[in-house]
GROMACS .gro file of N, CA and C in nm:
model
  513
    1MET      N    1  -3.385  16.427  17.145
    1MET     CA    2  -3.360  16.255  17.071
    1MET      C    3  -3.260  16.174  17.193
    2LYS      N    4  -3.332  16.082  17.207
    2LYS     CA    5  -3.273  15.949  17.314
    2LYS      C    6  -3.203  15.905  17.230
    3LEU      N    7  -3.085  15.838  17.293
    3LEU     CA    8  -2.979  15.718  17.187
    3LEU      C    9  -2.972  15.609  17.247
    4ALA      N   10  -3.032  15.477  17.253
    4ALA     CA   11  -3.044  15.399  17.317
    4ALA      C   12  -2.859  15.366  17.379
    5ARG      N   13  -2.865  15.246  17.444
    5ARG     CA   14  -2.794  15.269  17.549
    5ARG      C   15  -2.636  15.197  17.456
    6ARG      N   16  -2.655  15.094  17.359
    6ARG     CA   17  -2.556  15.108  17.286
    6ARG      C   18  -2.497  15.191  17.176
    7GLU      N   19  -2.580  15.296  17.158
    7GLU     CA   20  -2.539  15.430  17.041
    7GLU      C   21  -2.450  15.512  17.178
    8ARG      N   22  -2.512  15.518  17.316
    8ARG     CA   23  -2.450  15.637  17.394
    8ARG      C   24  -2.321  15.559  17.388
    9TYR      N   25  -2.286  15.436  17.453
    9TYR     CA   26  -2.136  15.356  17.468
    9TYR      C   27  -2.025  15.386  17.292
   10PHE      N   28  -2.122  15.383  17.265
   10PHE     CA   29  -2.068  15.402  17.044
   10PHE      C   30  -2.016  15.566  17.049
   11VAL      N   31  -2.089  15.637  17.054
   11VAL     CA   32  -2.023  15.816  17.075
   11VAL      C   33  -1.948  15.829  17.236
   12SER      N   34  -1.969  15.748  17.264
   12SER     CA   35  -1.873  15.786  17.394
   12SER      C   36  -1.767  15.790  17.360
   13GLY      N   37  -1.748  15.590  17.325
   13GLY     CA   38  -1.585  15.570  17.281
   13GLY      C   39  -1.550  15.627  17.161
   14ALA      N   40  -1.619  15.662  17.071
   14ALA     CA   41  -1.559  15.814  16.986
   14ALA      C   42  -1.488  15.908  17.020
   15ALA      N   43  -1.582  15.972  17.118
   15ALA     CA   44  -1.525  16.063  17.176
   15ALA      C   45  -1.400  16.062  17.260
   16LEU      N   46  -1.412  15.980  17.309
   16LEU     CA   47  -1.344  15.916  17.419
   16LEU      C   48  -1.170  15.919  17.309
   17PHE      N   49  -1.221  15.862  17.188
   17PHE     CA   50  -1.071  15.836  17.089
   17PHE      C   51  -1.044  15.953  17.013
   18LEU      N   52  -1.133  16.015  17.000
   18LEU     CA   53  -1.092  16.189  16.958
   18LEU      C   54  -1.022  16.248  17.078
   19ALA      N   55  -1.064  16.254  17.189
   19ALA     CA   56  -0.983  16.351  17.308
   19ALA      C   57  -0.844  16.281  17.296
   20VAL      N   58  -0.858  16.124  17.308
   20VAL     CA   59  -0.701  16.067  17.318
   20VAL      C   60  -0.625  16.119  17.179
   21PHE      N   61  -0.653  16.064  17.067
   21PHE     CA   62  -0.636  16.191  16.986
   21PHE      C   63  -0.537  16.287  16.964
   22PHE      N   64  -0.634  16.354  16.967
   22PHE     CA   65  -0.589  16.487  16.998
   22PHE      C   66  -0.529  16.542  17.085
   23ILE      N   67  -0.501  16.427  17.212
   23ILE     CA   68  -0.439  16.533  17.331
   23ILE      C   69  -0.280  16.464  17.289
   24PHE      N   70  -0.295  16.311  17.194
   24PHE     CA   71  -0.133  16.250  17.176
   24PHE      C   72  -0.078  16.398  17.050
   25GLN      N   73  -0.190  16.395  16.958
   25GLN     CA   74  -0.120  16.518  16.838
   25GLN      C   75  -0.097  16.649  16.898
   26PHE      N   76  -0.139  16.670  16.970
   26PHE     CA   77  -0.094  16.842  17.004
   26PHE      C   78  -0.003  16.864  17.102
   27LEU      N   79  -0.025  16.778  17.218
   27LEU     CA   80   0.027  16.759  17.348
   27LEU      C   81   0.180  16.645  17.368
   28ILE      N   82   0.169  16.578  17.353
   28ILE     CA   83   0.247  16.471  17.355
   28ILE      C   84   0.299  16.470  17.276
   29SER      N   85   0.301  16.436  17.135
   29SER     CA   86   0.389  16.420  17.026
   29SER      C   87   0.443  16.531  17.027
   30PRO      N   88   0.383  16.675  17.002
   30PRO     CA   89   0.506  16.781  16.979
   30PRO      C   90   0.637  16.814  17.113
   31PHE      N   91   0.558  16.731  17.203
   31PHE     CA   92   0.663  16.754  17.367
   31PHE      C   93   0.829  16.687  17.288
   32PHE      N   94   0.749  16.533  17.250
   32PHE     CA   95   0.853  16.459  17.206
   32PHE      C   96   0.948  16.526  17.083
   33ASP      N   97   0.894  16.583  17.026
   33ASP     CA   98   0.958  16.619  16.932
   33ASP      C   99   1.056  16.744  16.954
   34ALA      N  100   0.988  16.847  17.003
   34ALA     CA  101   1.102  16.906  17.051
   34ALA      C  102   1.169  16.864  17.143
   35ARG      N  103   1.180  16.735  17.256
   35ARG     CA  104   1.287  16.746  17.285
   35ARG      C  105   1.429  16.678  17.204
   36ARG      N  106   1.340  16.633  17.101
   36ARG     CA  107   1.434  16.525  17.013
   36ARG      C  108   1.538  16.667  16.927
   37ARG      N  109   1.452  16.779  16.870
   37ARG     CA  110   1.504  16.854  16.845
   37ARG      C  111   1.624  16.912  16.959
   38VAL      N  112   1.623  16.930  17.071
   38VAL     CA  113   1.672  16.989  17.163
   38VAL      C  114   1.796  16.928  17.181
   39GLY      N  115   1.800  16.780  17.223
   39GLY     CA  116   1.876  16.637  17.189
   39GLY      C  117   1.976  16.680  17.081
   40ARG      N  118   1.948  16.687  16.962
   40ARG     CA  119   2.035  16.706  16.898
   40ARG      C  120   2.101  16.854  16.867
   41GLY      N  121   2.048  16.985  16.880
   41GLY     CA  122   2.118  17.069  16.915
   41GLY      C  123   2.205  17.075  16.993
   42VAL      N  124   2.188  17.002  17.130
   42VAL     CA  125   2.308  17.002  17.230
   42VAL      C  126   2.461  16.929  17.206
   43SER      N  127   2.371  16.793  17.139
   43SER     CA  128   2.462  16.690  17.094
   43SER      C  129   2.545  16.762  16.926
   44ALA      N  130   2.515  16.915  16.868
   44ALA     CA  131   2.578  16.964  16.772
   44ALA      C  132   2.655  17.044  16.863
   45LYS      N  133   2.623  17.109  16.960
   45LYS     CA  134   2.691  17.187  17.034
   45LYS      C  135   2.791  17.127  17.122
   46GLN      N  136   2.744  17.005  17.201
   46GLN     CA  137   2.858  16.982  17.225
   46GLN      C  138   3.032  16.897  17.148
   47ASP      N  139   2.921  16.909  16.977
   47ASP     CA  140   3.073  16.856  16.881
   47ASP      C  141   3.156  17.012  16.854
   48GLY      N  142   3.080  17.122  16.874
   48GLY     CA  143   3.127  17.215  16.826
   48GLY      C  144   3.237  17.302  16.968
   49LEU      N  145   3.194  17.243  17.016
   49LEU     CA  146   3.235  17.228  17.185
   49LEU      C  147   3.417  17.160  17.183
   50GLU      N  148   3.367  17.022  17.158
   50GLU     CA  149   3.539  16.908  17.134
   50GLU      C  150   3.615  17.017  17.046
   51GLU      N  151   3.541  17.010  16.931
   51GLU     CA  152   3.672  17.067  16.832
   51GLU      C  153   3.732  17.211  16.871
   52ILE      N  154   3.654  17.312  16.979
   52ILE     CA  155   3.737  17.423  17.018
   52ILE      C  156   3.824  17.385  17.098
   53VAL      N  157   3.816  17.277  17.211
   53VAL     CA  158   3.901  17.245  17.310
   53VAL      C  159   4.042  17.182  17.229
   54LYS      N  160   3.986  17.083  17.103
   54LYS     CA  161   4.097  17.055  17.062
   54LYS      C  162   4.185  17.202  16.987
   55LEU      N  163   4.137  17.252  16.916
   55LEU     CA  164   4.206  17.350  16.853
   55LEU      C  165   4.271  17.440  16.960
   56SER      N  166   4.183  17.454  17.069
   56SER     CA  167   4.278  17.533  17.185
   56SER      C  168   4.407  17.450  17.260
   57SER      N  169   4.395  17.322  17.244
   57SER     CA  170   4.485  17.229  17.314
   57SER      C  171   4.630  17.231  17.204
   58GLU      N  172   4.595  17.234  17.019
   58GLU     CA  173   4.664  17.278  16.950
   58GLU      C  174   4.738  17.400  16.952
   59TYR      N  175   4.654  17.544  16.966
   59TYR     CA  176   4.719  17.634  16.978
   59TYR      C  177   4.814  17.668  17.087
   60ASN      N  178   4.770  17.622  17.191
   60ASN     CA  179   4.871  17.621  17.309
   60ASN      C  180   5.021  17.528  17.274
   61ARG      N  181   4.968  17.437  17.223
   61ARG     CA  182   5.148  17.338  17.191
   61ARG      C  183   5.226  17.442  17.029
   62TYR      N  184   5.114  17.505  17.000
   62TYR     CA  185   5.206  17.574  16.893
   62TYR      C  186   5.281  17.675  16.951
   63ARG      N  187   5.201  17.773  17.075
   63ARG     CA  188   5.244  17.817  17.110
   63ARG      C  189   5.376  17.848  17.241
   64LYS      N  190   5.360  17.736  17.267
   64LYS     CA  191   5.490  17.638  17.326
   64LYS      C  192   5.600  17.617  17.247
   65GLY      N  193   5.605  17.584  17.171
   65GLY     CA  194   5.710  17.579  17.017
   65GLY      C  195   5.777  17.680  16.967
   66SER      N  196   5.667  17.824  16.944
   66SER     CA  197   5.735  17.903  16.956
   66SER      C  198   5.810  18.000  17.018
   67GLN      N  199   5.784  17.958  17.179
   67GLN     CA  200   5.853  18.002  17.241
   67GLN      C  201   5.987  17.960  17.272
   68GLY      N  202   6.020  17.806  17.272
   68GLY     CA  203   6.091  17.747  17.253
   68GLY      C  204   6.191  17.759  17.144
   69ILE      N  205   6.122  17.765  17.053
   69ILE     CA  206   6.209  17.860  16.965
   69ILE      C  207   6.296  17.964  16.941
   70LYS      N  208   6.223  18.106  17.010
   70LYS     CA  209   6.233  18.196  17.057
   70LYS      C  210   6.365  18.233  17.152
   71GLN      N  211   6.337  18.086  17.227
   71GLN     CA  212   6.469  18.046  17.343
   71GLN      C  213   6.611  18.064  17.252
   72ILE      N  214   6.573  17.929  17.180
   72ILE     CA  215   6.720  17.890  17.091
   72ILE      C  216   6.752  17.970  16.992
   73LEU      N  217   6.659  18.071  16.982
   73LEU     CA  218   6.703  18.122  16.897
   73LEU      C  219   6.814  18.309  16.976
   74ALA      N  220   6.745  18.276  17.083
   74ALA     CA  221   6.872  18.388  17.193
   74ALA      C  222   6.961  18.351  17.218
   75GLU      N  223   6.930  18.210  17.291
   75GLU     CA  224   7.092  18.143  17.327
   75GLU      C  225   7.205  18.074  17.221
   76ARG      N  226   7.145  18.117  17.055
   76ARG     CA  227   7.277  18.148  16.943
   76ARG      C  228   7.349  18.218  16.928
   77LYS      N  229   7.474  18.170  16.892
   77LYS     CA  230   7.558  18.270  16.887
   77LYS      C  231   7.527  18.396  16.803
   78LYS      N  232   7.602  18.519  16.845
   78LYS     CA  233   7.567  18.658  16.798
   78LYS      C  234   7.638  18.599  16.655
   79GLY      N  235   7.565  18.679  16.558
   79GLY     CA  236   7.609  18.648  16.393
   79GLY      C  237   7.619  18.553  16.311
   80PHE      N  238   7.525  18.452  16.411
   80PHE     CA  239   7.481  18.310  16.325
   80PHE      C  240   7.442  18.308  16.164
   81THR      N  241   7.509  18.243  16.113
   81THR     CA  242   7.436  18.246  15.985
   81THR      C  243   7.399  18.117  15.896
   82LEU      N  244   7.359  18.067  15.830
   82LEU     CA  245   7.318  17.935  15.796
   82LEU      C  246   7.433  17.898  15.735
   83PHE      N  247   7.430  17.972  15.620
   83PHE     CA  248   7.595  17.968  15.524
   83PHE      C  249   7.733  17.921  15.574
   84SER      N  250   7.757  17.998  15.623
   84SER     CA  251   7.876  17.992  15.743
   84SER      C  252   7.849  17.874  15.779
   85PHE      N  253   7.732  17.776  15.862
   85PHE     CA  254   7.769  17.741  15.958
   85PHE      C  255   7.785  17.601  15.852
   86LEU      N  256   7.668  17.575  15.780
   86LEU     CA  257   7.708  17.475  15.660
   86LEU      C  258   7.827  17.430  15.625
   87GLU      N  259   7.894  17.591  15.559
   87GLU     CA  260   8.056  17.531  15.541
   87GLU      C  261   8.140  17.519  15.639
   88LYS      N  262   8.079  17.575  15.740
   88LYS     CA  263   8.203  17.506  15.879
   88LYS      C  264   8.194  17.346  15.916
   89GLU      N  265   8.070  17.333  15.930
   89GLU     CA  266   7.984  17.157  15.914
   89GLU      C  267   8.086  17.092  15.842
   90ALA      N  268   8.078  17.094  15.684
   90ALA     CA  269   8.068  17.016  15.549
   90ALA      C  270   8.296  17.024  15.550
   91ARG      N  271   8.373  17.098  15.592
   91ARG     CA  272   8.480  17.121  15.696
   91ARG      C  273   8.472  17.043  15.714
   92ASP      N  274   8.438  17.024  15.851
   92ASP     CA  275   8.458  16.951  15.964
   92ASP      C  276   8.424  16.802  15.958
   93ALA      N  277   8.303  16.785  15.835
   93ALA     CA  278   8.297  16.643  15.772
   93ALA      C  279   8.367  16.634  15.719
   94GLY      N  280   8.458  16.679  15.637
   94GLY     CA  281   8.523  16.662  15.522
   94GLY      C  282   8.432  16.642  15.370
   95VAL      N  283   8.337  16.689  15.372
   95VAL     CA  284   8.285  16.699  15.264
   95VAL      C  285   8.276  16.823  15.178
   96LYS      N  286   8.374  16.940  15.212
   96LYS     CA  287   8.403  17.072  15.169
   96LYS      C  288   8.405  17.086  15.031
   97ASN      N  289   8.497  16.988  14.974
   97ASN     CA  290   8.515  16.965  14.843
   97ASN      C  291   8.442  16.901  14.787
   98SER      N  292   8.292  16.862  14.811
   98SER     CA  293   8.234  16.811  14.708
   98SER      C  294   8.103  16.877  14.711
   99ILE      N  295   8.114  16.984  14.764
   99ILE     CA  296   8.008  17.094  14.742
   99ILE      C  297   8.024  17.140  14.595
  100LYS      N  298   7.931  17.131  14.520
  100LYS     CA  299   7.873  17.138  14.409
  100LYS      C  300   7.813  17.338  14.372
  101TYR      N  301   7.729  17.353  14.465
  101TYR     CA  302   7.704  17.460  14.487
  101TYR      C  303   7.619  17.475  14.597
  102MET      N  304   7.604  17.617  14.636
  102MET     CA  305   7.530  17.678  14.781
  102MET      C  306   7.432  17.809  14.744
  103LYS      N  307   7.262  17.788  14.779
  103LYS     CA  308   7.205  17.848  14.719
  103LYS      C  309   7.167  17.934  14.847
  104PRO      N  310   7.180  18.047  14.925
  104PRO     CA  311   7.056  18.082  15.015
  104PRO      C  312   6.981  18.175  15.001
  105SER      N  313   6.893  18.160  15.094
  105SER     CA  314   6.728  18.241  14.999
  105SER      C  315   6.693  18.272  15.164
  106VAL      N  316   6.616  18.353  15.209
  106VAL     CA  317   6.539  18.418  15.332
  106VAL      C  318   6.376  18.457  15.257
  107SER      N  319   6.273  18.371  15.361
  107SER     CA  320   6.170  18.421  15.325
  107SER      C  321   6.059  18.437  15.441
  108ALA      N  322   5.987  18.518  15.465
  108ALA     CA  323   5.890  18.569  15.530
  108ALA      C  324   5.829  18.423  15.640
  109GLY      N  325   5.814  18.304  15.609
  109GLY     CA  326   5.806  18.203  15.662
  109GLY      C  327   5.587  18.254  15.722
  110SER      N  328   5.547  18.165  15.806
  110SER     CA  329   5.411  18.201  15.834
  110SER      C  330   5.415  18.240  15.973
  111GLY      N  331   5.507  18.205  16.029
  111GLY     CA  332   5.503  18.265  16.200
  111GLY      C  333   5.586  18.391  16.225
  112PRO      N  334   5.586  18.418  16.333
  112PRO     CA  335   5.633  18.511  16.367
  112PRO      C  336   5.818  18.517  16.307
  113HIS      N  337   5.902  18.437  16.257
  113HIS     CA  338   6.011  18.449  16.229
  113HIS      C  339   6.037  18.430  16.110
  114LYS      N  340   6.182  18.490  16.065
  114LYS     CA  341   6.183  18.431  15.884
  114LYS      C  342   6.280  18.318  15.892
  115GLU      N  343   6.236  18.271  15.797
  115GLU     CA  344   6.290  18.129  15.742
  115GLU      C  345   6.454  18.155  15.664
  116SER      N  346   6.553  18.121  15.692
  116SER     CA  347   6.667  18.112  15.629
  116SER      C  348   6.673  17.969  15.559
  117LEU      N  349   6.709  17.987  15.440
  117LEU     CA  350   6.673  17.857  15.368
  117LEU      C  351   6.821  17.865  15.261
  118VAL      N  352   6.905  17.704  15.289
  118VAL     CA  353   7.057  17.715  15.202
  118VAL      C  354   6.994  17.602  15.124
  119GLU      N  355   6.961  17.579  14.979
  119GLU     CA  356   6.981  17.453  14.890
  119GLU      C  357   7.123  17.460  14.860
  120MET      N  358   7.158  17.317  14.907
  120MET     CA  359   7.310  17.252  14.848
  120MET      C  360   7.318  17.142  14.759
  121LYS      N  361   7.452  17.114  14.722
  121LYS     CA  362   7.452  17.012  14.633
  121LYS      C  363   7.577  16.920  14.654
  122LEU      N  364   7.576  16.799  14.684
  122LEU     CA  365   7.666  16.760  14.719
  122LEU      C  366   7.705  16.647  14.650
  123GLU      N  367   7.843  16.605  14.577
  123GLU     CA  368   7.816  16.547  14.460
  123GLU      C  369   7.967  16.395  14.493
  124ALA      N  370   7.958  16.325  14.460
  124ALA     CA  371   8.049  16.154  14.439
  124ALA      C  372   8.101  16.192  14.602
  125ILE      N  373   8.013  16.170  14.714
  125ILE     CA  374   8.042  16.136  14.839
  125ILE      C  375   7.970  16.034  14.892
  126THR      N  376   8.019  15.967  14.956
  126THR     CA  377   7.956  15.807  15.011
  126THR      C  378   7.861  15.798  15.103
  127LEU      N  379   7.747  15.745  15.143
  127LEU     CA  380   7.686  15.728  15.242
  127LEU      C  381   7.753  15.781  15.365
  128LYS      N  382   7.832  15.706  15.438
  128LYS     CA  383   7.894  15.722  15.522
  128LYS      C  384   7.926  15.898  15.532
  129GLN      N  385   7.997  15.995  15.475
  129GLN     CA  386   8.001  16.101  15.483
  129GLN      C  387   7.875  16.172  15.489
  130LEU      N  388   7.773  16.151  15.405
  130LEU     CA  389   7.657  16.228  15.371
  130LEU      C  390   7.588  16.172  15.543
  131SER      N  391   7.572  16.054  15.581
  131SER     CA  392   7.520  16.035  15.768
  131SER      C  393   7.594  16.157  15.795
  132GLY      N  394   7.728  16.144  15.836
  132GLY     CA  395   7.836  16.247  15.875
  132GLY      C  396   7.757  16.391  15.927
  133TYR      N  397   7.754  16.394  15.798
  133TYR     CA  398   7.738  16.513  15.739
  133TYR      C  399   7.591  16.597  15.795
  134LEU      N  400   7.522  16.506  15.768
  134LEU     CA  401   7.350  16.529  15.857
  134LEU      C  402   7.312  16.537  15.986
  135TRP      N  403   7.437  16.446  16.065
  135TRP     CA  404   7.428  16.452  16.223
  135TRP      C  405   7.550  16.541  16.260
  136ARG      N  406   7.604  16.595  16.207
  136ARG     CA  407   7.649  16.769  16.225
  136ARG      C  408   7.528  16.849  16.184
  137ILE      N  409   7.506  16.882  16.147
  137ILE     CA  410   7.389  17.006  16.060
  137ILE      C  411   7.302  17.008  16.162
  138GLU      N  412   7.218  16.870  16.148
  138GLU     CA  413   7.099  16.869  16.220
  138GLU      C  414   7.077  16.929  16.348
  139SER      N  415   7.069  17.026  16.432
  139SER     CA  416   7.118  17.021  16.533
  139SER      C  417   6.972  17.106  16.565
  140THR      N  418   6.932  17.092  16.729
  140THR     CA  419   6.830  17.130  16.806
  140THR      C  420   6.889  17.318  16.884
  141GLU      N  421   7.027  17.296  16.915
  141GLU     CA  422   7.083  17.390  16.979
  141GLU      C  423   7.110  17.498  16.875
  142ASN      N  424   7.080  17.491  16.801
  142ASN     CA  425   7.101  17.581  16.649
  142ASN      C  426   6.961  17.619  16.590
  143ALA      N  427   6.887  17.492  16.623
  143ALA     CA  428   6.749  17.549  16.520
  143ALA      C  429   6.755  17.532  16.342
  144VAL      N  430   6.848  17.404  16.347
  144VAL     CA  431   6.892  17.410  16.216
  144VAL      C  432   6.801  17.248  16.200
  145SER      N  433   6.750  17.244  16.061
  145SER     CA  434   6.641  17.134  16.041
  145SER      C  435   6.705  17.073  15.871
  146ILE      N  436   6.660  16.969  15.860
  146ILE     CA  437   6.657  16.935  15.702
  146ILE      C  438   6.545  16.942  15.689
  147LYS      N  439   6.469  17.038  15.565
  147LYS     CA  440   6.359  17.041  15.522
  147LYS      C  441   6.296  16.977  15.414
  148ARG      N  442   6.407  16.905  15.296
  148ARG     CA  443   6.430  16.836  15.218
  148ARG      C  444   6.556  16.776  15.196
  149ILE      N  445   6.531  16.637  15.110
  149ILE     CA  446   6.670  16.593  15.097
  149ILE      C  447   6.627  16.521  14.959
  150SER      N  448   6.725  16.477  14.863
  150SER     CA  449   6.709  16.413  14.724
  150SER      C  450   6.847  16.331  14.714
  151VAL      N  451   6.821  16.178  14.733
  151VAL     CA  452   7.007  16.158  14.728
  151VAL      C  453   6.963  16.076  14.584
  152LYS      N  454   7.054  16.021  14.475
  152LYS     CA  455   7.059  15.984  14.365
  152LYS      C  456   7.164  15.900  14.336
  153GLU      N  457   7.200  15.840  14.324
  153GLU     CA  458   7.338  15.707  14.278
  153GLU      C  459   7.427  15.824  14.174
  154ASN      N  460   7.582  15.829  14.185
  154ASN     CA  461   7.676  15.929  14.096
  154ASN      C  462   7.698  15.831  13.976
  155LYS      N  463   7.655  15.863  13.850
  155LYS     CA  464   7.758  15.808  13.741
  155LYS      C  465   7.846  15.744  13.682
  156LYS      N  466   7.934  15.903  13.789
  156LYS     CA  467   8.044  15.865  13.724
  156LYS      C  468   8.184  15.761  13.835
  157LYS      N  469   8.108  15.776  13.942
  157LYS     CA  470   8.189  15.720  14.043
  157LYS      C  471   8.101  15.626  14.103
  158ALA      N  472   8.102  15.475  14.090
  158ALA     CA  473   8.112  15.354  14.164
  158ALA      C  474   8.053  15.365  14.314
  159GLY      N  475   7.917  15.352  14.389
  159GLY     CA  476   7.978  15.350  14.516
  159GLY      C  477   7.952  15.497  14.560
  160ARG      N  478   7.943  15.596  14.519
  160ARG     CA  479   7.907  15.738  14.571
  160ARG      C  480   7.772  15.784  14.512
  161ILE      N  481   7.715  15.900  14.615
  161ILE     CA  482   7.605  15.938  14.572
  161ILE      C  483   7.613  16.082  14.539
  162ASP      N  484   7.503  16.157  14.507
  162ASP     CA  485   7.485  16.292  14.469
  162ASP      C  486   7.376  16.311  14.523
  163ALA      N  487   7.365  16.436  14.618
  163ALA     CA  488   7.284  16.383  14.743
  163ALA      C  489   7.195  16.639  14.723
  164ILE      N  490   7.108  16.632  14.742
  164ILE     CA  491   7.080  16.765  14.678
  164ILE      C  492   6.960  16.815  14.834
  165LEU      N  493   7.028  16.891  14.928
  165LEU     CA  494   6.992  16.920  15.048
  165LEU      C  495   6.916  17.048  15.051
  166GLN      N  496   6.781  17.087  15.110
  166GLN     CA  497   6.744  17.164  15.152
  166GLN      C  498   6.803  17.237  15.306
  167VAL      N  499   6.829  17.268  15.386
  167VAL     CA  500   6.862  17.304  15.522
  167VAL      C  501   6.809  17.437  15.552
  168LEU      N  502   6.743  17.433  15.620
  168LEU     CA  503   6.644  17.553  15.700
  168LEU      C  504   6.658  17.592  15.845
  169THR      N  505   6.639  17.718  15.904
  169THR     CA  506   6.661  17.735  16.046
  169THR      C  507   6.557  17.913  16.051
  170PHE      N  508   6.567  17.915  16.124
  170PHE     CA  509   6.533  18.062  16.184
  170PHE      C  510   6.584  18.183  16.227
  171GLN      N  511   6.571  18.322  16.173
  171GLN     CA  512   6.609  18.381  16.219
  171GLN      C  513   6.537  18.522  16.346
   0.00000   0.00000   0.00000
């Protein structure tokens, strides 16, 4: 069976079209799909690596902070107790007579050190007395800090305040 010239061109064009279609469908398209998939995988791995680097630097910062606390605790006076420290500083600041109560407690904490906590209530003191006392007790050399403070106006004496403090240190 002989085909006319025009029919041969038509069949050749159709065969060429099918060849290009199959080459694109089975060679080129899968190549670009795989390349896109690998690119997404690399991007996800880079994000994971960045997260690991961030967590590593955060861990190192916490570890250095822990070493600093260990050094501070080692340099602190032997026999240091938070309760007696707060009592002494209250006497020196002139607010000892305003102490309503002091409740000590010790907890394991989330790190290698035990937390020593004292909750105390100061009644009918001035703002100046409170700020002076806070300045005295919050010290880096003894690793003492204020965990929580609640201040409200004293109802009985005008110009006076009541304060509840939670003071924290490590052992």
